[in-house]
Short mmCIF file of C-alpha atoms in Angstrom, two decimals:
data_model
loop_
_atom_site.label_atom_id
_atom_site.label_comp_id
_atom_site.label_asym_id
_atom_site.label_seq_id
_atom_site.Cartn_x
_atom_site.Cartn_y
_atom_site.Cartn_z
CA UNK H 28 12.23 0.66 -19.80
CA UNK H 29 8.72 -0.81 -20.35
CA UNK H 30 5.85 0.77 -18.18
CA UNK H 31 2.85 -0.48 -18.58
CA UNK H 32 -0.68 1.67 -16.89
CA UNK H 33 -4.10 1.53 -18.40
CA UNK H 34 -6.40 4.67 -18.35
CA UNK H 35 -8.43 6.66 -21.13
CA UNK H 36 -5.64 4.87 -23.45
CA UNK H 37 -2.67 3.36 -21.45
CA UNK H 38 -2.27 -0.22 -20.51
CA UNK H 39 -1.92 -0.46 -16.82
CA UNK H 40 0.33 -3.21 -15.33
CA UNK H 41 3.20 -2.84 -13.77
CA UNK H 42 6.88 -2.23 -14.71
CA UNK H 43 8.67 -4.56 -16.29
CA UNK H 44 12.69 -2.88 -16.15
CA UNK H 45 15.96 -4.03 -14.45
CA UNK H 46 17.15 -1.84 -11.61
CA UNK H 47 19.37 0.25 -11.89
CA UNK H 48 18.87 2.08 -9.52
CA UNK H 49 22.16 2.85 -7.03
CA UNK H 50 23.77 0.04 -5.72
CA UNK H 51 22.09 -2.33 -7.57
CA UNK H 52 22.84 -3.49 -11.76
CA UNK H 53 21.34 -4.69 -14.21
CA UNK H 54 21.00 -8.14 -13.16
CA UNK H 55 19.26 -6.90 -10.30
CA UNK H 56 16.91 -9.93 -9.94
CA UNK H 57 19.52 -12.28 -8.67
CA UNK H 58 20.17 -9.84 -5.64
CA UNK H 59 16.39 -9.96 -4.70
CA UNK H 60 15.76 -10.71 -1.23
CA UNK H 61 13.98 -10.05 2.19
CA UNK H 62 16.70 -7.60 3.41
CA UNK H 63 14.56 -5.50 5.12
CA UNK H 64 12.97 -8.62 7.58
CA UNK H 65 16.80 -7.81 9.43
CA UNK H 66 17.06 -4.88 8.57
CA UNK H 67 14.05 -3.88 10.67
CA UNK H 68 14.49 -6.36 13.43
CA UNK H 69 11.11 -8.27 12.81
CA UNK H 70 12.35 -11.71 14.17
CA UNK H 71 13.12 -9.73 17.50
CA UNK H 72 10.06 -7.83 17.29
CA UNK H 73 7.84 -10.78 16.96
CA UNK H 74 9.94 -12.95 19.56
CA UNK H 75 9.02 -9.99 21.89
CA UNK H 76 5.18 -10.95 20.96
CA UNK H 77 4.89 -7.66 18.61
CA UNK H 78 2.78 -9.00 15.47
CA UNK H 79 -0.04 -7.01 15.00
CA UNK H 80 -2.05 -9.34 16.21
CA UNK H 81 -5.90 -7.69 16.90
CA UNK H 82 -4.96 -4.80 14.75
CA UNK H 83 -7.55 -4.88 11.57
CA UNK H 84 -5.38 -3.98 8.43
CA UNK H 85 -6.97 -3.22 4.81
CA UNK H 86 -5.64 -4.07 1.98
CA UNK H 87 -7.08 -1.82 -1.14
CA UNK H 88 -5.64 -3.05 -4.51
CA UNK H 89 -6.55 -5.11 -7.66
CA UNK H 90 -6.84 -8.54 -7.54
CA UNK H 91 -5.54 -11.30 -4.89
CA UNK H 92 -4.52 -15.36 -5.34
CA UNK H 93 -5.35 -15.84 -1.60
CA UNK H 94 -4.82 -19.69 -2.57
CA UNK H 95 -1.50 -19.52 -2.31
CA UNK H 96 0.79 -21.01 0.13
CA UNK H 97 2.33 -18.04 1.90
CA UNK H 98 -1.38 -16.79 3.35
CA UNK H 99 -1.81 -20.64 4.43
CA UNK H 100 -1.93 -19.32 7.99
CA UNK H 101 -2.82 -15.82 7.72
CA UNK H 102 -6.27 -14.20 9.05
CA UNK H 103 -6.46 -12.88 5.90
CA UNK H 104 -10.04 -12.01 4.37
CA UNK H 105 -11.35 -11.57 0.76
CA UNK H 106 -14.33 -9.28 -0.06
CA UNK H 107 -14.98 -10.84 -3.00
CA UNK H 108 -17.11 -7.73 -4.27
CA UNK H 109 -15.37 -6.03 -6.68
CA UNK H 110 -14.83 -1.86 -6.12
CA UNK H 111 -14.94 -1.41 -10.00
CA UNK H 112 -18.35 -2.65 -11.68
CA UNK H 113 -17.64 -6.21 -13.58
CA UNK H 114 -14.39 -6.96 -12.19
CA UNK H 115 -12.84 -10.40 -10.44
CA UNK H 116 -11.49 -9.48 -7.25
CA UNK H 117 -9.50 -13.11 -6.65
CA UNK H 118 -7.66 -14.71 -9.51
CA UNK H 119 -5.14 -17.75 -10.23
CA UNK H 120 -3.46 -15.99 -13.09
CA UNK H 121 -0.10 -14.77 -12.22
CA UNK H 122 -0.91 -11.66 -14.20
CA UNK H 123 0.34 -8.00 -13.06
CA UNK H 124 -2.91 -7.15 -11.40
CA UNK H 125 -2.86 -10.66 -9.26
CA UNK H 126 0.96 -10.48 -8.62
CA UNK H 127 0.36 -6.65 -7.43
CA UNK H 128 -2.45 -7.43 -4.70
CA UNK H 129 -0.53 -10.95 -3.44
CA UNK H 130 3.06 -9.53 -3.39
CA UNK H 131 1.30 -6.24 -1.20
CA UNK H 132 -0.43 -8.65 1.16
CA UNK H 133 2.53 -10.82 1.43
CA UNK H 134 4.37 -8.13 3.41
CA UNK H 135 1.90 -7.75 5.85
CA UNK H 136 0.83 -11.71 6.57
CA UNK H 137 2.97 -13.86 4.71
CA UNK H 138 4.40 -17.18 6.41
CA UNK H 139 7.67 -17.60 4.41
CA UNK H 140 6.22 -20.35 2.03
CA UNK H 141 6.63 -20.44 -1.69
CA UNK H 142 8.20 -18.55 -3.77
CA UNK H 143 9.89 -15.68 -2.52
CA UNK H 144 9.67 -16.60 0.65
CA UNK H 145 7.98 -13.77 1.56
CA UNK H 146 7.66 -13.11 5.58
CA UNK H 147 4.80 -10.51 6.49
CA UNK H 148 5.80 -7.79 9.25
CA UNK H 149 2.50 -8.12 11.00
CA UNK H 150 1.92 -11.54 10.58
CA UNK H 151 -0.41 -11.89 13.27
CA UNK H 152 -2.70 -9.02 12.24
CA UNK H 153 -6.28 -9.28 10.77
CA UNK H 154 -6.21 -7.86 7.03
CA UNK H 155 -9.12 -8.00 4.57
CA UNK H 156 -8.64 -7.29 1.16
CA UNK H 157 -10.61 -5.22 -0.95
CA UNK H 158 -10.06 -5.48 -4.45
CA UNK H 159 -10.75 -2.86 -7.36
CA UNK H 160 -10.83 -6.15 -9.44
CA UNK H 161 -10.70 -4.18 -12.99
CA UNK H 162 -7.81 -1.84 -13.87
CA UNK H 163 -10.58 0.77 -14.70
CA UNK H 164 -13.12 2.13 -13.09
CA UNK H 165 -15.91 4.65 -15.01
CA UNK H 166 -17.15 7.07 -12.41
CA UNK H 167 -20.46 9.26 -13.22
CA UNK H 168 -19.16 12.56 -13.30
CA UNK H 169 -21.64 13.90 -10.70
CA UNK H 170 -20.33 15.36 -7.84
CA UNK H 171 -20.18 13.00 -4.62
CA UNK H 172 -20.16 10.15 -6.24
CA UNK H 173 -18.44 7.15 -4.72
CA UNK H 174 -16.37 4.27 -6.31
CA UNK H 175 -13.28 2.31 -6.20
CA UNK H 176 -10.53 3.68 -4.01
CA UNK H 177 -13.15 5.77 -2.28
CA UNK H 178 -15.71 3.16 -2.21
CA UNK H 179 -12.90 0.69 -0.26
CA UNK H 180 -11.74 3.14 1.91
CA UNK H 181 -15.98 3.57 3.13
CA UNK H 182 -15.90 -0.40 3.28
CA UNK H 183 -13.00 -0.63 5.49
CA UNK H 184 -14.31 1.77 7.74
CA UNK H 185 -17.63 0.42 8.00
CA UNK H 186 -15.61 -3.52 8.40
CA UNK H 187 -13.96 -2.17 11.52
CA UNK H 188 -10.50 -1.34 9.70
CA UNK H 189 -7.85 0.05 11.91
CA UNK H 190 -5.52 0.77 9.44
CA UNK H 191 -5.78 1.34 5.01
CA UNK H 192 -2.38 0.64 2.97
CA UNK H 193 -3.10 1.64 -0.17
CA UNK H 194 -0.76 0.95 -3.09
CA UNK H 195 -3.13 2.08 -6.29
CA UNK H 196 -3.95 5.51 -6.86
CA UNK H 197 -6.02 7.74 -8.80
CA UNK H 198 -5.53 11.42 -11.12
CA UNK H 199 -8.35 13.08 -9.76
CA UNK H 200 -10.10 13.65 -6.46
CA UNK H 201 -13.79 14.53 -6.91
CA UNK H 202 -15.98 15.71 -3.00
CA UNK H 203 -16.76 12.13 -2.59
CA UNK H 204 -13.09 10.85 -3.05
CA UNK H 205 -12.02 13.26 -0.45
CA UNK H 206 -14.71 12.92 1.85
CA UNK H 207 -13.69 9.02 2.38
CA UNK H 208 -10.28 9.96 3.14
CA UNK H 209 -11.66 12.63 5.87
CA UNK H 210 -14.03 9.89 7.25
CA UNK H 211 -11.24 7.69 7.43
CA UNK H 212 -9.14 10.32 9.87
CA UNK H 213 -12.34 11.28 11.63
CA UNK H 214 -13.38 8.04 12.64
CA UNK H 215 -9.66 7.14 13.99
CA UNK H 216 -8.34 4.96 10.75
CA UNK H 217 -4.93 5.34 9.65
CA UNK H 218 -4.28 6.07 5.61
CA UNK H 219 -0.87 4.69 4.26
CA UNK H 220 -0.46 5.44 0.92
CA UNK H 221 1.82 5.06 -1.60
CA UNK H 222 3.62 7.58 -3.53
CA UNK H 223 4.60 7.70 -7.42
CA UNK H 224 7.59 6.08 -8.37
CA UNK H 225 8.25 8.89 -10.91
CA UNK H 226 7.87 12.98 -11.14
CA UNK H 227 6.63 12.66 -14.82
CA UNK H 228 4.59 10.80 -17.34
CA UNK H 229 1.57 9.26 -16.31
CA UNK H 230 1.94 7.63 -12.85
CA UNK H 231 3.19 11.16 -11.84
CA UNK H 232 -0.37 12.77 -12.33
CA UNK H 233 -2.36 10.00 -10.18
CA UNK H 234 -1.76 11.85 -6.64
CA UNK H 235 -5.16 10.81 -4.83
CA UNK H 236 -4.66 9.77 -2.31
CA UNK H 237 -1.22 10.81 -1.46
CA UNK H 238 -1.81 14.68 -1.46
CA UNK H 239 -4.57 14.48 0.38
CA UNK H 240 -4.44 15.86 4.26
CA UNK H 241 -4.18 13.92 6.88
CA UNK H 242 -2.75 11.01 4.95
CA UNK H 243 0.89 9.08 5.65
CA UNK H 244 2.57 8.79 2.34
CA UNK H 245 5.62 6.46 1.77
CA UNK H 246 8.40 6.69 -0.64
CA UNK H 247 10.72 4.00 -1.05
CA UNK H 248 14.27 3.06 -0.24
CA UNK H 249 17.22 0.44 -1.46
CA UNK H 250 19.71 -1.69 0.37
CA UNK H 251 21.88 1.12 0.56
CA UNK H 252 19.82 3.97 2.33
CA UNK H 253 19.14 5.50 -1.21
CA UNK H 254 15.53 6.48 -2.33
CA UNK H 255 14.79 4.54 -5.30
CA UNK H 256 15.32 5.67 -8.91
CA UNK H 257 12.60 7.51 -10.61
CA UNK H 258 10.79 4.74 -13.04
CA UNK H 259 10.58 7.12 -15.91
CA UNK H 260 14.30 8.49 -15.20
CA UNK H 261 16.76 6.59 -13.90
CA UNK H 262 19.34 9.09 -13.85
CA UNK H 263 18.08 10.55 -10.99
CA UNK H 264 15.78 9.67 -7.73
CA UNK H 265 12.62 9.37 -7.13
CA UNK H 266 11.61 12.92 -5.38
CA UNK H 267 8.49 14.32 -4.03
CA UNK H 268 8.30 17.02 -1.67
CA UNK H 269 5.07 15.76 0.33
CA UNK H 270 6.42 12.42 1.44
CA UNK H 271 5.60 11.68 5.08
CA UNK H 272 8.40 8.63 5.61
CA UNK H 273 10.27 6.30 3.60
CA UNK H 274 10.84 2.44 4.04
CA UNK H 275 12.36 -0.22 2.40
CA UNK H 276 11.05 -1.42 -1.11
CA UNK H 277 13.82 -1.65 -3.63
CA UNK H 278 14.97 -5.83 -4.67
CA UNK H 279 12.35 -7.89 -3.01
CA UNK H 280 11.18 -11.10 -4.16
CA UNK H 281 8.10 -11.69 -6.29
CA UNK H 282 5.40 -14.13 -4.69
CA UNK H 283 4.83 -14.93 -8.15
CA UNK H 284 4.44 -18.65 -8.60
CA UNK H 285 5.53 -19.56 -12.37
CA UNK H 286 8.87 -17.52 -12.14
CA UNK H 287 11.59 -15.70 -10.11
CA UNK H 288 11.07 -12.43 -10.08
CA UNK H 289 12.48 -9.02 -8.45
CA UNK H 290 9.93 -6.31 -7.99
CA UNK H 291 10.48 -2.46 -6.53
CA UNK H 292 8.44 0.31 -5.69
CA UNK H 293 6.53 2.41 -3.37
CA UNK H 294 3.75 -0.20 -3.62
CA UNK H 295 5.99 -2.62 -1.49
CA UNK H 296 6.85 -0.04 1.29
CA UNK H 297 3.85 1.27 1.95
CA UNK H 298 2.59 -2.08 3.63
CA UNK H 299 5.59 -2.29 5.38
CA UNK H 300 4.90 1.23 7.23
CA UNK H 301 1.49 -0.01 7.44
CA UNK H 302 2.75 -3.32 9.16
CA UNK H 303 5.31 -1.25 11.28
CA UNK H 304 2.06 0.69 12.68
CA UNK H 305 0.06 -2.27 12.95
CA UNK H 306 2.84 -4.21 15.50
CA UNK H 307 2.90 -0.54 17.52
CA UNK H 308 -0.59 -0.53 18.37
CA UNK H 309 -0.51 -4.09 19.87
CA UNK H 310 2.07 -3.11 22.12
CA UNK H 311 0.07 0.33 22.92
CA UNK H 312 -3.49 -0.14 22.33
CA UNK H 313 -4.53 3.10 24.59
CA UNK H 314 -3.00 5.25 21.45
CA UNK H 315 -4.87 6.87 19.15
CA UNK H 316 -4.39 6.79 15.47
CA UNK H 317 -2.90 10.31 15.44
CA UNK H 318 -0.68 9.32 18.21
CA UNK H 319 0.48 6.72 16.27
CA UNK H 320 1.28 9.33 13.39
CA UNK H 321 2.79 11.63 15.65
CA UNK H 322 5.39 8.22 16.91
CA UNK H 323 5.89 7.86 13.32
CA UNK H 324 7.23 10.68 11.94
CA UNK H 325 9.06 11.51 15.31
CA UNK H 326 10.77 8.08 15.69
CA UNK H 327 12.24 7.48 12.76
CA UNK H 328 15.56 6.21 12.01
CA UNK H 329 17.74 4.83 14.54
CA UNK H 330 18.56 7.55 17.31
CA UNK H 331 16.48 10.08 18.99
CA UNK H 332 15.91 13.18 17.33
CA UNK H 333 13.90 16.67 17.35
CA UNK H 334 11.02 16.68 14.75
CA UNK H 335 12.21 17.61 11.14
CA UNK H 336 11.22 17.30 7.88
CA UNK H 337 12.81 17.95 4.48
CA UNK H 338 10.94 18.13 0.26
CA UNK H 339 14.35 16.25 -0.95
CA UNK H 340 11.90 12.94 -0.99
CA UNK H 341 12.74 11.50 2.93
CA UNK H 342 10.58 13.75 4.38
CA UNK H 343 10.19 12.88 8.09
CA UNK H 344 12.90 10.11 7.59
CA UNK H 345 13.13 6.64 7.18
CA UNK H 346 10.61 4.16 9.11
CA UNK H 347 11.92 2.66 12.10
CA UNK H 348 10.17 -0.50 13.50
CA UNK H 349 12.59 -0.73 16.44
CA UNK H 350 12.11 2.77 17.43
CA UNK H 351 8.42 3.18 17.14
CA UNK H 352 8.36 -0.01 19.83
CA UNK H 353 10.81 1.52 21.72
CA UNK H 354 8.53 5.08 22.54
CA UNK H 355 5.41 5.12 24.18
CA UNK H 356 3.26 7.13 21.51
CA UNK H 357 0.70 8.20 24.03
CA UNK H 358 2.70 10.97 25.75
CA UNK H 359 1.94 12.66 21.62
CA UNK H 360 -0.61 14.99 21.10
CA UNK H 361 -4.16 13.37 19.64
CA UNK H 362 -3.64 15.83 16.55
CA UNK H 363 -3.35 14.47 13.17
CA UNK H 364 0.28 15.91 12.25
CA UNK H 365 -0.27 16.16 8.11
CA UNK H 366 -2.87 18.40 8.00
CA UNK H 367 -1.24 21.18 6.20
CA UNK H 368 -0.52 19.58 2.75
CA UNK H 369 -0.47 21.79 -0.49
CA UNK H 370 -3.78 20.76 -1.18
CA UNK H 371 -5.58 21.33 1.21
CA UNK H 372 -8.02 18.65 1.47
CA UNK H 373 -9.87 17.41 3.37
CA UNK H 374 -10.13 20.48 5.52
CA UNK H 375 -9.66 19.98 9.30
CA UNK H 376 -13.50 21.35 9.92
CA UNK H 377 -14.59 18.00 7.37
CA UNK H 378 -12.64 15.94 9.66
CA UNK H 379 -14.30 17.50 12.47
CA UNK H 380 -17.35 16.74 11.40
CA UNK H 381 -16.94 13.31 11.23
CA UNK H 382 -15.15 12.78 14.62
CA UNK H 383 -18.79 14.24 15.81
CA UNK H 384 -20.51 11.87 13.59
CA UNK H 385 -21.52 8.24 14.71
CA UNK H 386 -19.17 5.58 12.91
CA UNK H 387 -20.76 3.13 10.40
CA UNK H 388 -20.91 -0.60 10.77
CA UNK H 389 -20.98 -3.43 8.16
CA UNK H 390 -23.48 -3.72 5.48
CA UNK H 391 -25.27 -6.97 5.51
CA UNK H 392 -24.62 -6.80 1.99
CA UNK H 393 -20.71 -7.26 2.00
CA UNK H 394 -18.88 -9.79 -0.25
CA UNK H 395 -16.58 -10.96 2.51
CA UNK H 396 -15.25 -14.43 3.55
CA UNK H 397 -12.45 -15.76 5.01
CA UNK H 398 -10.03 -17.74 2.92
CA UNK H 399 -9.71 -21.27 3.31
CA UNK H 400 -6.27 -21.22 1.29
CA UNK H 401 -4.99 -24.82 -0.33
CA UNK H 402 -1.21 -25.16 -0.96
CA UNK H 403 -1.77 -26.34 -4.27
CA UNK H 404 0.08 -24.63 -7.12
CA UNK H 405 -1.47 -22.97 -10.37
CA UNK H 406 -0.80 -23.02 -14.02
CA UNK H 407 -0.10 -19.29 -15.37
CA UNK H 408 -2.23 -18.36 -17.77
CA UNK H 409 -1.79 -15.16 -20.56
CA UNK H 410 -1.31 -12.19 -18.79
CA UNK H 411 -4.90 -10.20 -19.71
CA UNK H 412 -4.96 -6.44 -20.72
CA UNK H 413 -8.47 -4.85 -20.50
CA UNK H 414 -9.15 -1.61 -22.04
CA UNK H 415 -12.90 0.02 -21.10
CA UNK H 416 -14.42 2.44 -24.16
CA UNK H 417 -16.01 5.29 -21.42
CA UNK H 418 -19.35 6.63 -22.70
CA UNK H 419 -19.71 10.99 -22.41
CA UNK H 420 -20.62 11.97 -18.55
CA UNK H 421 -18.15 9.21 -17.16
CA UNK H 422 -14.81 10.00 -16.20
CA UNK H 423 -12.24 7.48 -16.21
CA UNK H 424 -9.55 6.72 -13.34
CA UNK H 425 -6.42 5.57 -13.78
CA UNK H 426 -4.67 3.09 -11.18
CA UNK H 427 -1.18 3.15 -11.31
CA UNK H 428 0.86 0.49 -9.18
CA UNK H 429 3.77 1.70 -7.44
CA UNK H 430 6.16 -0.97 -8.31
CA UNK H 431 8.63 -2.44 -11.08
CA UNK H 432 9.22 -6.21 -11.07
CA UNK H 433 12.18 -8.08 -13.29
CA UNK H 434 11.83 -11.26 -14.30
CA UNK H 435 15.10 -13.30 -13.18
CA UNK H 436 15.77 -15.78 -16.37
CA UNK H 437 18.59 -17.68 -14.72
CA UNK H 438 15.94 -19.25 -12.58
CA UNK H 439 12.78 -21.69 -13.23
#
């Protein structure tokens, strides 16, 4: 198993092993596929007009090829100002950091062209894309300061997001990292983030923002029902006590452009939650973003049940796109539901403070356009490493993706 992170002195990229996880094999690439798109009903959701269309979605990653063919269509939008100092945010290299952000925002928005064939679940939905655009990001270690994940989440905010998926992730969370997450619930934004695809090593000490109150954090499941296989340990599952739901993201295809590839991880089904929530709140626009929470974790699954949750890694349960259409989410209390994580942050009186608090709006400055995407292909290029030497006072953040991919070699 080969998995690849950069920080103080690890390469970041993302996993490179076959799955073998249950229910799948080694040769796990030639099973990849778009099971969930049945699975979930999204043809009969979208016939039914459910698309997420006027819902603003985020996308906070590393880098994007919006050129390709599958976002053709989409009302997708690039801030082309990088989060991390000196970094790209949009790239034609089908490199891990490029694959990461395109096969993320593929789920949401794609159109079923190109490789993969990759069909988004809110297709219809308006996402921007903010991208961290350099796998590292040196912070001044002063208290409050502001960048990357926390600096996107403030962006989105100020943009008008509705919803954040977030599928990166950081080891530390300094006053100014958690303060963006409470002034994303205060002002009425939902946070979907992803969870670590292992209990050890590296990616399992990068928990901002998935401890973090308030926040919905996603876990991911295979064909079968079964949580996925922890990346580090394959013997057993992929288990963390705090999850809020879990959704499909085990064998889907790559939108990768030079090769066939199968990819897994929490990084795939957190945009699908996010996409789930997006297609809810066209069909109920009067709810609130904790309402929407509260449907959530109430509705998942397939049949009507009281409220439970359970720390073997399903938490509330499985993600259910036909059920959360099916139930009005306004008759819920306008409560954010996950404020009582082991962390304790942010507090409910920060969150307070900021539903009292006037919400930002765009900065002339910002760095976004919309796409104007050209089906042409691109020639891959070397797949780049970069490693930053971080002076004394600067503390370093790690971004960890939370997904595997496999390259399928029977294929060109």
């Amino acid at each position: 198993m080969v998995r690849r992170v950069v920080g103080a002195a690890v390469a970041l990229a993302l996993l490179a092993v076959p799955l073998l996880g249950a229910g799948t094999s080694a040769s796990a690439s030639e099973q990849a596929s778009n099971w969930w798109y049945d699975r979930y009903g999204v043809a009969q959701a979208h016939d039914a007009g459910w698309t997420g269309k006027g819902v603003k979605i985020a996308v906070i990653d590393l880098q994007i090829n919006s050129k390709l063919p599958v976002f053709s269509d989409a009302r997708l939008t690039v801030d082309h100002d990088p989060l991390c100092e000196d970094g790209t945010v949009e790239s034609t290299v089908a490199d891990h950091d490029t694959l990461h952000g395109s096969d993320i925002t593929a789920l949401l928005v794609g159109n079923g062209r190109g490789q993969g064939s990759v069909r988004g679940i809110a297709p219809d939905a308006s996402v921007t894309f903010y991208g961290l655009g350099f796998p590292t990001c040196a912070q001044d270690a002063r208290p409050g300061t502001q960048v990357g994940i926390a600096e996107g989440i403030e962006r989105a905010i100020a943009d008008g997001a509705d919803i954040i998926s977030l599928s990166v992730s950081l080891p530390s969370m300094n006053p100014g990292s958690i303060q963006a997450v409470a002034d994303a619930i205060g002002h009425g934004v939902i946070v979907v983030a992803a969870q670590p695809n292992s209990t050890t090593g590296a990616e399992a000490a990068t928990p901002y923002p998935m401890v973090l109150n308030g926040v919905v954090t996603v876990n991911a499941l295979d064909d079968k029902g079964l949580l996925q296989r922890d990346a580090d340990d394959p013997s057993k599952q992929d288990v963390w006590p705090e999850v809020t739901v879990v959704a499909a993201g085990v064998g889907f295809p790559s939108v990768n452009w030079t090769q066939r590839q199968s990819i897994t991880g929490s990084s795939l089904a957190t945009p699908l939650v996010a996409g789930m929530l997006a297609d809810t709140w066209q069909k109920y626009p009067d709810a609130t973003a904790n309402q929407l929470i509260q449907s959530l974790i109430r509705n998942t699954g397939t049949t009507t049940h009281e409220l439970t949750v359970q720390t073997n890694g399903i938490g509330y349960g499985a993600a259910s796109l036909r059920h959360l259409l099916a139930v009005d989410p306004t008759k819920y209390a306008d409560t954010n539901p996950l404020m009582n994580k082991a962390s304790g942050k942010p507090t409910a009186a920060q969150v307070a403070a900021v539903e009292a608090s006037p919400k930002p709006s765009a900065s002339a400055a910002t760095g976004a356009v919309a796409v104007s995407v050209s089906a042409t292909p691109f020639v891959v290029g070397g797949v780049g490493l970069l490693v930053v030497i971080v002076a004394l006072l600067v503390l370093t953040i790690i971004l960890v993706r939370r997904s595997r991919r496999t390259n399928d070699e029977e294929h060109t």
